Coordinates of C-alpha atoms and ligand atoms in Angstrom, one line a residue:
X12 CA 75.4 69.2 95.9
X13 CA 78.4 67.8 97.7
X14 CA 81.9 69.3 97.7
X15 CA 83.1 69.2 94.1
X16 CA 85.7 67.0 92.6
X17 CA 88.4 68.4 90.3
X18 CA 86.6 67.0 87.3
X19 CA 83.4 68.9 88.4
X20 CA 85.3 72.1 88.8
X21 CA 86.8 71.6 85.3
X22 CA 83.5 70.7 83.8
X23 CA 81.9 74.0 85.0
X24 CA 84.9 76.0 83.9
X25 CA 84.5 74.5 80.4
X26 CA 81.0 75.8 80.3
X27 CA 82.0 79.3 81.6
X28 CA 82.4 82.0 79.0
X29 CA 84.7 84.4 80.9
X30 CA 86.0 87.3 78.8
X31 CA 89.7 87.5 79.2
X32 CA 92.2 89.7 77.3
X33 CA 95.6 88.2 77.4
X34 CA 98.7 88.9 75.3
X35 CA 96.6 90.4 72.5
X36 CA 94.2 87.5 72.5
X37 CA 90.5 87.7 73.4
X38 CA 89.2 84.6 75.1
X39 CA 85.6 83.7 75.8
X40 CA 86.1 80.8 78.1
X41 CA 88.5 77.8 77.5
X42 CA 90.7 78.7 80.4
X43 CA 91.3 75.0 81.3
X44 CA 93.1 74.4 78.1
X45 CA 94.8 77.8 77.6
X46 CA 98.6 77.6 78.1
X47 CA 98.5 80.6 80.5
X48 CA 96.0 78.9 82.9
X49 CA 95.9 75.1 82.3
X50 CA 98.6 74.2 84.8
X51 CA 97.4 76.3 87.7
X52 CA 93.8 75.2 86.9
X53 CA 95.0 71.6 87.3
X54 CA 96.5 72.5 90.7
X55 CA 93.2 73.9 91.8
X56 CA 91.4 70.8 90.5
X57 CA 93.8 68.7 92.7
X58 CA 92.6 70.6 95.7
X59 CA 89.0 69.9 94.9
X60 CA 89.9 66.2 94.5
X61 CA 91.5 66.2 97.9
X62 CA 88.0 66.8 99.4
X63 CA 87.1 63.2 98.2
X64 CA 90.4 61.5 99.2
X65 CA 89.6 59.1 102.1
X66 CA 92.8 60.4 103.8
X67 CA 91.6 64.0 103.9
X68 CA 87.8 64.2 103.5
X69 CA 87.3 64.0 107.3
X70 CA 89.2 67.3 107.7
X71 CA 88.3 69.0 104.4
X72 CA 84.5 68.5 104.6
X73 CA 81.6 68.5 107.1
X74 CA 77.9 67.7 106.6
X75 CA 75.9 70.5 104.9
X76 CA 73.3 71.8 107.3
X77 CA 70.9 71.9 104.3
X78 CA 71.4 68.5 102.7
X79 CA 73.7 66.5 104.9
X80 CA 76.1 66.1 102.0
X81 CA 79.8 66.7 102.7
X82 CA 80.7 70.4 101.9
X83 CA 84.0 72.2 102.3
X84 CA 85.1 72.8 105.9
X85 CA 85.9 76.5 105.1
X86 CA 82.2 77.1 105.1
X87 CA 81.8 75.6 108.6
X88 CA 80.4 78.2 111.0
X89 CA 82.6 77.6 114.1
X90 CA 80.7 77.4 117.4
X91 CA 83.5 75.7 119.4
X92 CA 87.2 75.5 119.7
X93 CA 87.1 72.1 118.0
X94 CA 85.3 73.7 115.0
X95 CA 88.0 76.4 114.8
X96 CA 90.8 73.8 115.0
X97 CA 89.1 71.8 112.2
X98 CA 89.0 74.9 110.0
X99 CA 92.7 75.5 110.6
X100 CA 93.6 71.9 109.8
X101 CA 91.7 72.2 106.6
X102 CA 93.4 75.5 105.6
X103 CA 96.8 73.9 106.4
X104 CA 96.2 70.7 104.4
X105 CA 95.4 72.7 101.3
X106 CA 98.2 75.2 101.8
X107 CA 100.7 72.4 102.2
X108 CA 99.7 71.0 98.9
X109 CA 100.9 74.1 97.1
X110 CA 103.7 74.9 99.6
X111 CA 101.7 78.0 100.5
X112 CA 102.2 79.4 96.9
X113 CA 98.6 79.4 96.0
X114 CA 97.2 82.5 97.7
X115 CA 93.6 82.4 96.5
X116 CA 92.5 78.9 97.2
X117 CA 88.7 78.9 97.8
X118 CA 89.0 78.6 101.6
X119 CA 90.2 82.3 101.8
X120 CA 87.0 83.8 100.5
X121 CA 84.8 80.9 101.7
X122 CA 85.9 82.0 105.2
X123 CA 84.9 85.6 104.5
X124 CA 81.4 84.5 103.2
X125 CA 80.9 82.3 106.2
X126 CA 81.5 85.2 108.5
X127 CA 79.5 87.7 106.4
X128 CA 76.5 85.4 106.3
X129 CA 76.7 84.8 110.0
X130 CA 76.5 88.6 110.5
X131 CA 73.3 88.7 108.4
X132 CA 71.7 91.2 110.8
X133 CA 74.5 93.7 110.2
X134 CA 73.6 93.6 106.5
X135 CA 69.9 94.0 107.4
X136 CA 70.5 97.4 109.0
X137 CA 69.4 99.4 105.9
X138 CA 67.3 96.7 104.2
X139 CA 66.3 93.3 105.3
X140 CA 66.7 92.1 101.8
X141 CA 70.5 92.5 102.1
X142 CA 70.5 90.1 105.0
X143 CA 68.6 87.5 103.0
X144 CA 70.9 88.0 100.0
X145 CA 74.1 87.4 101.9
X146 CA 72.8 84.3 103.5
X147 CA 71.4 83.0 100.2
X148 CA 74.6 83.7 98.4
X149 CA 76.8 82.0 101.1
X150 CA 74.5 78.9 100.9
X151 CA 74.7 78.9 97.1
X152 CA 78.5 79.1 97.1
X153 CA 78.7 76.4 99.8
X154 CA 76.3 74.0 98.2
X155 CA 77.7 74.4 94.7
X156 CA 81.3 74.6 96.0
X157 CA 82.1 77.6 93.8
X158 CA 85.5 79.2 93.5
X159 CA 85.4 82.9 94.3
X160 CA 87.8 85.7 93.8
X161 CA 87.4 89.3 94.9
X162 CA 88.3 92.7 93.7
X163 CA 88.7 95.7 96.0
X164 CA 90.8 98.6 95.1
X165 CA 90.3 101.4 92.5
X166 CA 92.6 101.8 89.5
X167 CA 96.0 103.2 90.3
X168 CA 95.7 106.4 88.3
X169 CA 96.3 109.1 90.9
X170 CA 96.6 108.1 94.5
X171 CA 96.6 111.8 95.5
X172 CA 92.9 111.7 94.9
X173 CA 90.2 109.5 96.4
X174 CA 89.3 106.7 94.0
X175 CA 85.9 108.3 93.4
X176 CA 87.5 111.5 92.2
X177 CA 89.9 110.0 89.6
X178 CA 89.1 111.1 86.0
X179 CA 86.0 112.9 87.3
X180 CA 84.8 109.7 89.0
X181 CA 84.7 107.7 85.8
X182 CA 87.5 105.2 86.5
X183 CA 86.5 103.5 89.7
X184 CA 83.7 101.0 89.3
X185 CA 80.4 102.7 90.2
X186 CA 76.7 102.4 89.9
X187 CA 75.5 104.3 86.9
X188 CA 71.8 103.4 87.2
X189 CA 69.3 101.2 88.8
X190 CA 66.4 99.4 87.2
X191 CA 63.5 97.4 88.4
X192 CA 65.6 94.4 89.4
X193 CA 69.1 95.5 89.9
X194 CA 72.0 97.9 89.4
X195 CA 74.3 98.7 86.4
X196 CA 78.0 99.0 87.1
X197 CA 80.6 100.8 85.0
X198 CA 84.3 101.5 85.5
X199 CA 87.2 99.3 86.8
X200 CA 88.8 97.7 89.8
X201 CA 92.6 97.3 89.8
X202 CA 93.0 93.6 90.3
X203 CA 91.4 90.2 90.8
X204 CA 93.9 87.3 91.3
X205 CA 92.6 84.0 89.7
X206 CA 89.7 86.1 88.1
X207 CA 90.1 84.3 84.7
X208 CA 89.4 80.8 86.2
X209 CA 87.2 81.6 89.2
X210 CA 83.5 80.8 89.1
X211 CA 82.5 84.0 90.9
X212 CA 83.8 87.5 91.4
X213 CA 83.1 89.3 94.7
X214 CA 83.1 93.0 94.3
X215 CA 83.7 94.1 97.8
X216 CA 84.6 97.4 99.5
X217 CA 88.2 98.1 100.5
X218 CA 89.6 101.6 100.5
X219 CA 88.0 104.0 102.9
X220 CA 85.0 105.8 101.4
X221 CA 84.0 109.3 102.4
X222 CA 80.6 109.5 104.0
X223 CA 79.5 112.0 101.4
X224 CA 76.7 111.8 98.7
X225 CA 79.5 111.8 96.0
X226 CA 80.8 108.4 97.3
X227 CA 77.4 106.7 97.4
X228 CA 77.7 105.3 93.8
X229 CA 81.0 103.7 94.8
X230 CA 79.6 102.1 97.9
X231 CA 78.5 98.6 97.4
X232 CA 79.2 94.9 97.9
X233 CA 77.9 92.4 95.3
X234 CA 78.8 89.2 93.5
X235 CA 78.7 88.3 89.8
X236 CA 79.5 85.2 87.9
X237 CA 83.0 85.5 86.2
X238 CA 81.3 85.4 82.8
X239 CA 78.7 88.1 83.6
X240 CA 77.8 90.1 80.5
X241 CA 80.0 93.2 80.2
X242 CA 82.7 91.9 82.6
X243 CA 86.2 91.8 81.2
X244 CA 89.5 90.7 82.7
X245 CA 92.8 92.1 81.4
X246 CA 95.3 89.5 82.5
X247 CA 99.0 90.2 83.1
X248 CA 101.6 88.3 81.2
X249 CA 101.7 84.7 82.4
X250 CA 104.7 83.5 84.4
X251 CA 104.0 79.9 83.5
X252 CA 106.1 79.6 80.3
X253 CA 104.9 76.1 79.5
X254 CA 108.2 74.6 80.7
X255 CA 108.5 71.3 82.6
X256 CA 108.1 70.9 86.3
X257 CA 111.8 70.2 86.4
X258 CA 112.7 73.5 84.9
X259 CA 110.1 75.7 86.5
X260 CA 108.8 73.7 89.5
X261 CA 106.6 76.4 90.9
X262 CA 105.8 78.6 87.9
X263 CA 104.6 75.5 85.9
X264 CA 102.1 74.7 88.7
X265 CA 101.0 77.7 90.7
X266 CA 100.9 80.8 88.5
X267 CA 97.7 82.4 89.8
X268 CA 96.9 85.0 87.1
X269 CA 96.3 88.5 88.2
X270 CA 93.9 90.6 86.1
X271 CA 92.5 94.1 85.9
X272 CA 88.7 94.0 86.1
X273 CA 86.6 96.1 83.7
X274 CA 82.8 96.6 84.2
X275 CA 81.2 97.6 80.9
X276 CA 77.7 98.2 82.2
X277 CA 77.5 95.0 84.1
X278 CA 73.9 94.3 85.3
X279 CA 73.8 93.0 88.9
X280 CA 70.4 91.7 90.1
X281 CA 69.4 93.0 93.5
X282 CA 69.5 89.5 95.0
X283 CA 73.3 89.5 94.4
X284 CA 73.7 92.9 96.2
X285 CA 74.7 92.8 99.9
X286 CA 74.9 96.6 100.6
X287 CA 74.3 99.6 98.4
X288 CA 74.9 103.3 98.6
X289 CA 76.1 103.3 102.2
X290 CA 79.8 104.4 102.6
X291 CA 79.7 103.9 106.4
X292 CA 78.6 100.3 106.1
X293 CA 81.2 99.7 103.5
X294 CA 83.9 101.0 105.7
X295 CA 82.9 98.6 108.5
X296 CA 82.4 95.6 106.1
X297 CA 85.2 93.4 107.3
X298 CA 85.7 94.5 110.9
X299 CA 82.1 94.8 112.1
X300 CA 81.2 91.4 110.5
X301 CA 84.4 89.8 111.9
X302 CA 85.2 88.5 108.4
X303 CA 88.7 89.9 108.8
X304 CA 89.5 87.5 111.7
X305 CA 88.4 84.4 109.7
X306 CA 90.2 85.5 106.6
X307 CA 93.4 86.2 108.5
X308 CA 93.1 82.8 110.3
X309 CA 93.3 81.2 106.8
X310 CA 96.2 83.5 105.9
X311 CA 98.2 82.5 109.0
X312 CA 97.7 78.8 108.2
X313 CA 98.9 79.4 104.6
X314 CA 101.9 81.5 105.5
X315 CA 102.9 78.9 108.2
X316 CA 102.8 76.3 105.4
X317 CA 104.9 78.5 103.2
X318 CA 107.4 79.2 105.9
X319 CA 107.8 75.5 106.6
X320 CA 108.5 75.0 102.9
X321 CA 111.2 77.7 103.0
X322 CA 112.8 76.2 106.0
X323 CA 112.8 72.7 104.3
X324 CA 114.2 74.2 101.2
X325 CA 117.0 76.1 102.9
X326 CA 117.9 73.0 104.9
X327 CA 118.3 70.9 101.7
X328 CA 120.3 73.7 100.1
X329 CA 122.6 74.0 103.1
X330 CA 123.1 70.3 103.4
X331 CA 123.6 69.9 99.6
X332 CA 126.6 72.2 99.5
X333 CA 128.0 71.7 103.0
X334 CA 127.6 75.1 104.5
X335 CA 125.7 74.3 107.6
X336 CA 128.8 74.8 109.9
X337 CA 129.1 78.5 109.1
X338 CA 127.6 80.7 111.8
X339 CA 126.0 83.2 109.5
X340 CA 124.2 80.4 107.8
X341 CA 122.9 79.2 111.1
X342 CA 121.9 82.7 111.9
X343 CA 119.8 82.9 108.7
X344 CA 118.2 79.5 109.4
X345 CA 117.5 80.7 113.0
X346 CA 115.7 83.7 111.5
X347 CA 113.4 81.5 109.4
X348 CA 112.7 79.2 112.4
X349 CA 111.9 82.3 114.5
X350 CA 109.5 83.5 111.9
X351 CA 107.9 80.0 111.7
X352 CA 107.5 79.8 115.5
X353 CA 106.2 83.3 115.6
X354 CA 103.5 82.4 113.1
X355 CA 102.6 79.2 115.0
X356 CA 102.4 81.2 118.2
X357 CA 100.1 83.8 116.7
X358 CA 97.9 81.1 115.3
X359 CA 97.7 79.3 118.6
X360 CA 97.1 82.5 120.6
X361 CA 94.3 83.5 118.2
X362 CA 92.6 80.1 118.8
X363 CA 93.4 80.0 122.5
X364 CA 91.8 83.4 123.0
X365 CA 89.0 82.9 120.6
X366 CA 85.5 83.8 121.8
X367 CA 81.9 83.9 120.6
X368 CA 81.2 87.1 118.8
X369 CA 77.8 88.9 118.9
X370 CA 76.6 86.7 116.0
X371 CA 77.4 83.5 117.9
X372 CA 80.5 82.7 115.8
X373 CA 83.5 81.3 117.6
X374 CA 86.0 83.8 116.4
X375 CA 89.8 83.8 116.7
X376 CA 91.3 86.6 118.7
X377 CA 92.2 89.6 116.5
X378 CA 95.3 90.9 118.4
X379 CA 97.6 88.0 117.4
X380 CA 96.2 87.8 113.9
X381 CA 96.6 91.5 113.4
X382 CA 100.2 91.3 114.6
X383 CA 100.8 88.4 112.1
X384 CA 99.3 90.3 109.2
X385 CA 101.5 93.3 110.0
X386 CA 104.7 91.3 110.3
X387 CA 104.6 88.7 107.6
X388 CA 104.6 91.0 104.6
X389 CA 108.0 92.3 105.7
X390 CA 109.4 89.0 107.1
X391 CA 108.7 87.1 103.9
X392 CA 111.0 89.5 101.9
X393 CA 113.9 88.1 103.8
X394 CA 113.4 84.5 102.6
X395 CA 114.3 85.1 98.9
X396 CA 117.2 87.3 100.1
X397 CA 118.5 84.4 102.3
X398 CA 118.1 81.9 99.5
X399 CA 120.0 84.1 97.1
X400 CA 122.8 84.7 99.6
X401 CA 123.2 81.0 100.5
X402 CA 122.7 79.7 97.0
X403 CA 125.2 82.1 95.5
X404 CA 126.7 81.1 92.1
X405 CA 124.9 77.7 92.4
X406 CA 121.7 79.6 91.4
X407 CA 123.3 80.3 88.1
X408 CA 124.7 76.8 87.6
X409 CA 121.2 75.7 86.7
X410 CA 121.0 74.1 83.3
X411 CA 117.6 72.8 82.1
X412 CA 116.1 69.4 82.1
X413 CA 117.1 69.1 78.4
X414 CA 120.7 69.5 79.4
X415 CA 120.5 67.1 82.4
X416 CA 119.2 64.4 80.0
X417 CA 121.1 65.6 76.9
X418 CA 124.7 65.8 75.7
X419 CA 125.8 67.7 78.8
X420 CA 124.6 65.0 81.1
X421 CA 128.0 63.5 81.9
X422 CA 129.6 66.9 82.6
X423 CA 126.6 67.8 84.8
X424 CA 127.0 64.6 86.7
X425 CA 130.6 65.2 87.5
X426 CA 130.9 69.0 87.8
X427 CA 127.6 69.9 89.3
X428 CA 127.6 67.2 91.9
X429 CA 126.9 68.4 95.5
X430 CA 128.2 67.2 98.8
X431 CA 125.1 65.0 99.2
X432 CA 123.5 65.0 95.7
X433 CA 124.3 63.8 92.2
X434 CA 124.6 66.5 89.5
X435 CA 121.0 65.9 88.2
X436 CA 119.6 65.9 91.8
X437 CA 121.4 69.1 92.6
X438 CA 120.2 70.9 89.5
X439 CA 116.6 69.8 90.3
X440 CA 117.0 71.3 93.8
X441 CA 118.6 74.5 92.7
X442 CA 116.0 75.1 90.1
X443 CA 113.4 75.0 92.9
X444 CA 115.5 77.4 94.9
X445 CA 115.7 79.6 91.8
X446 CA 111.9 79.5 91.3
X447 CA 111.5 80.6 94.9
X448 CA 114.0 83.5 95.0
X449 CA 114.9 84.7 91.5
X450 CA 112.4 83.9 88.8
X451 CA 109.6 86.2 87.8
X452 CA 107.3 83.8 89.7
X453 CA 109.4 84.3 92.8
X454 CA 109.3 88.1 92.4
X455 CA 105.5 88.0 92.1
X456 CA 105.3 85.9 95.2
X457 CA 107.3 88.5 97.2
X458 CA 105.1 91.3 95.8
X459 CA 102.0 89.2 96.7
X460 CA 103.0 88.6 100.2
X461 CA 103.9 92.3 100.7
X462 CA 100.6 93.7 99.3
X463 CA 97.8 91.2 99.0
X464 CA 96.2 92.1 102.3
X465 CA 96.6 95.8 101.8
X466 CA 99.4 98.3 101.9
X467 CA 101.6 97.5 104.9
X468 CA 102.2 101.2 105.4
X469 CA 98.6 102.1 105.7
X470 CA 97.9 98.9 107.7
X471 CA 100.6 100.0 110.2
X472 CA 98.8 103.4 110.5
X473 CA 95.5 101.7 111.3
X474 CA 97.2 99.3 113.6
X475 CA 98.8 102.1 115.7
X476 CA 95.6 104.1 115.8
X477 CA 93.6 101.1 117.0
X478 CA 96.1 99.6 119.5
X479 CA 95.6 102.0 122.4
X480 CA 99.1 102.9 123.5
X481 CA 98.0 105.3 126.3
X482 CA 98.3 102.7 129.2
X483 CA 102.0 102.3 128.3
X484 CA 102.5 106.0 127.9
X485 CA 100.9 106.6 131.3
X486 CA 103.2 104.1 132.9
X487 CA 106.2 105.9 131.6
X488 CA 104.7 109.2 132.5
X489 CA 104.2 107.9 136.1
X490 CA 107.8 106.8 136.1
X491 CA 109.0 110.2 135.0
X492 CA 107.0 111.8 137.7
X493 CA 108.3 109.5 140.4
X494 CA 109.9 111.5 143.2
Ligands
LIG5 C1 100.3 90.1 93.4 C2 99.1 90.9 93.9 C3 97.8 90.3 93.8 C4 96.7 91.1 94.3 N1 95.5 90.5 94.2 C5 94.4 91.3 94.5 C6 93.1 90.7 94.4 O1 92.9 89.6 94.0 N2 92.0 91.6 94.6 C7 92.2 92.8 95.0 O2 91.3 93.5 95.2 N3 93.5 93.3 95.2 C8 94.5 92.6 94.9 N4 95.8 93.1 95.1 C9 95.9 94.5 95.4 C10 96.3 94.9 96.8 O3 95.2 94.9 97.6 C11 97.0 96.2 96.7 O4 98.3 96.0 96.1 C12 97.2 96.9 98.1 O5 96.0 97.2 98.7 C13 98.0 98.2 97.9 O6 97.3 99.0 97.0 P1 98.0 99.5 95.6 O7 98.6 98.3 95.0 O8 96.9 100.2 94.8 O9 99.1 100.5 96.0 P2 99.0 102.1 95.9 O10 97.9 102.5 96.8 O11 98.9 102.5 94.5 O12 100.4 102.5 96.6 C14 101.6 102.7 95.8 C15 102.7 103.3 96.8 O13 102.2 104.5 97.3 C16 102.1 104.5 98.7 N5 100.8 105.2 99.0 C17 99.7 105.3 98.2 N6 98.7 105.9 98.9 C18 99.2 106.2 100.2 C19 98.6 106.8 101.3 N7 97.4 107.2 101.3 N8 99.4 106.8 102.4 C20 100.7 106.3 102.4 N9 101.2 105.8 101.4 C21 100.5 105.7 100.2 C22 102.0 103.1 99.1 O14 102.6 102.9 100.4 C23 102.9 102.4 98.0 O15 104.2 102.4 98.4 C24 96.9 92.4 94.7 C25 98.2 92.9 94.7 C26 99.3 92.2 94.3 C27 100.6 92.8 94.3

């Protein structure tokens, strides 16, 4: 089956009976029409449609090795620099469409599945079936163009304990029994963004597991359909309040729901399991398969798109109210430009230093990507801060669309005019700035950028430990010992 259209994504979603708890309501499907999800689902459908747009399909698709039909470029196993560049172009094209605000577009986890399936031999270390399973699953997701999400971390009950020790081991999702054709999973995982409207849930390892027999039931990687029996999502309060695009330009389009995942004795057939009962393999899941490089390659393309949006937004704001001549404003803009150029440089360096890995996959260099993933969570936090500082009281002079077209229209036109914009145009712009730096949607974006790839504090610890600082220490030691 070729890459899906938006209509095909929506048709499948209409048949999917995902169990979602939201605001006291129990849903069994119907996400495409539910007020909490319908607008973001439409944004996702537009991405699928782009795959069929003559202007984009050359970048967004390639011929399936199985059928020759066009399938999404994010599944392409890169063998050359040109393949890697094509993947990046496809990531960027999709990211630009949402201004980088959609963090869980399918290309993120398609990239992971591509790398995992390419490392099939690694999965076969304990059982050849796992290697067949990961390849079969990757092909299924590619050919059916399924939208996947993932869930990694244990519930946040008590971080002083290992996840597997919380509440006597009952909280964190674990295997309670095996039967002739699969495993039964009980417990919870903390979060799955877009879970309610994804086709598939990847239940992958994340936190470091101890190599002890007690951690074996918590050691697995598998995939289930979002509407698997016994699987429930508990969604957070929506940040799309059903307002117009004028009033909530981002929240009304891009509110990716986040949801707690509960496994109430979910049966997972063996053919959907990729590793079982092996904490050591789980701990090496992303690094030894090189999935992490390909996921981060997508992330850098998306965060580049997002930073370009922020720069464009700040430029319009500065121009609108005539503050471009002030030096501190220029310093703030320079900071955004520096972040943008830093991301671009990391992306280029990762591709320039790419090499074939042991599975024959042309893989972007990890060092620049690792630097990017350690930097951006912190750098992004400055953007809303800069927007608030430069927008100042203008961010509160933000009447709604009903005011702009209602009895206050004349006042708004006169008193809310900007140096370069009419009153109505200025309100439209400032509402976008507000939705980027002040609204609940904006706060969730800042939290997302800070945490979605892991805790920056612990990432920093792993970064330092893996970097190898001794040559530099030796050089200084030599200097100190110079006569
Ligand atoms: C908007 C959003 C969307 C997300 N989407 C997903 C998703 O789709 N799928 C998914 O699996 N996950 C998702 N996550 C979760 C994300 O992976 C985690 O937020 C991240 O790994 C940090 O873990 P935590 O939130 O449990 O923080 P915690 O581990 O609970 O940390 C809380 C605080 O305690 C500190 N702390 C805790 N333990 C330690 C320690 N050992 N050493 C030092 N400091 C410590 C942390 O630094 C932090 O300040 C999402 C998170 C957010 C915010």
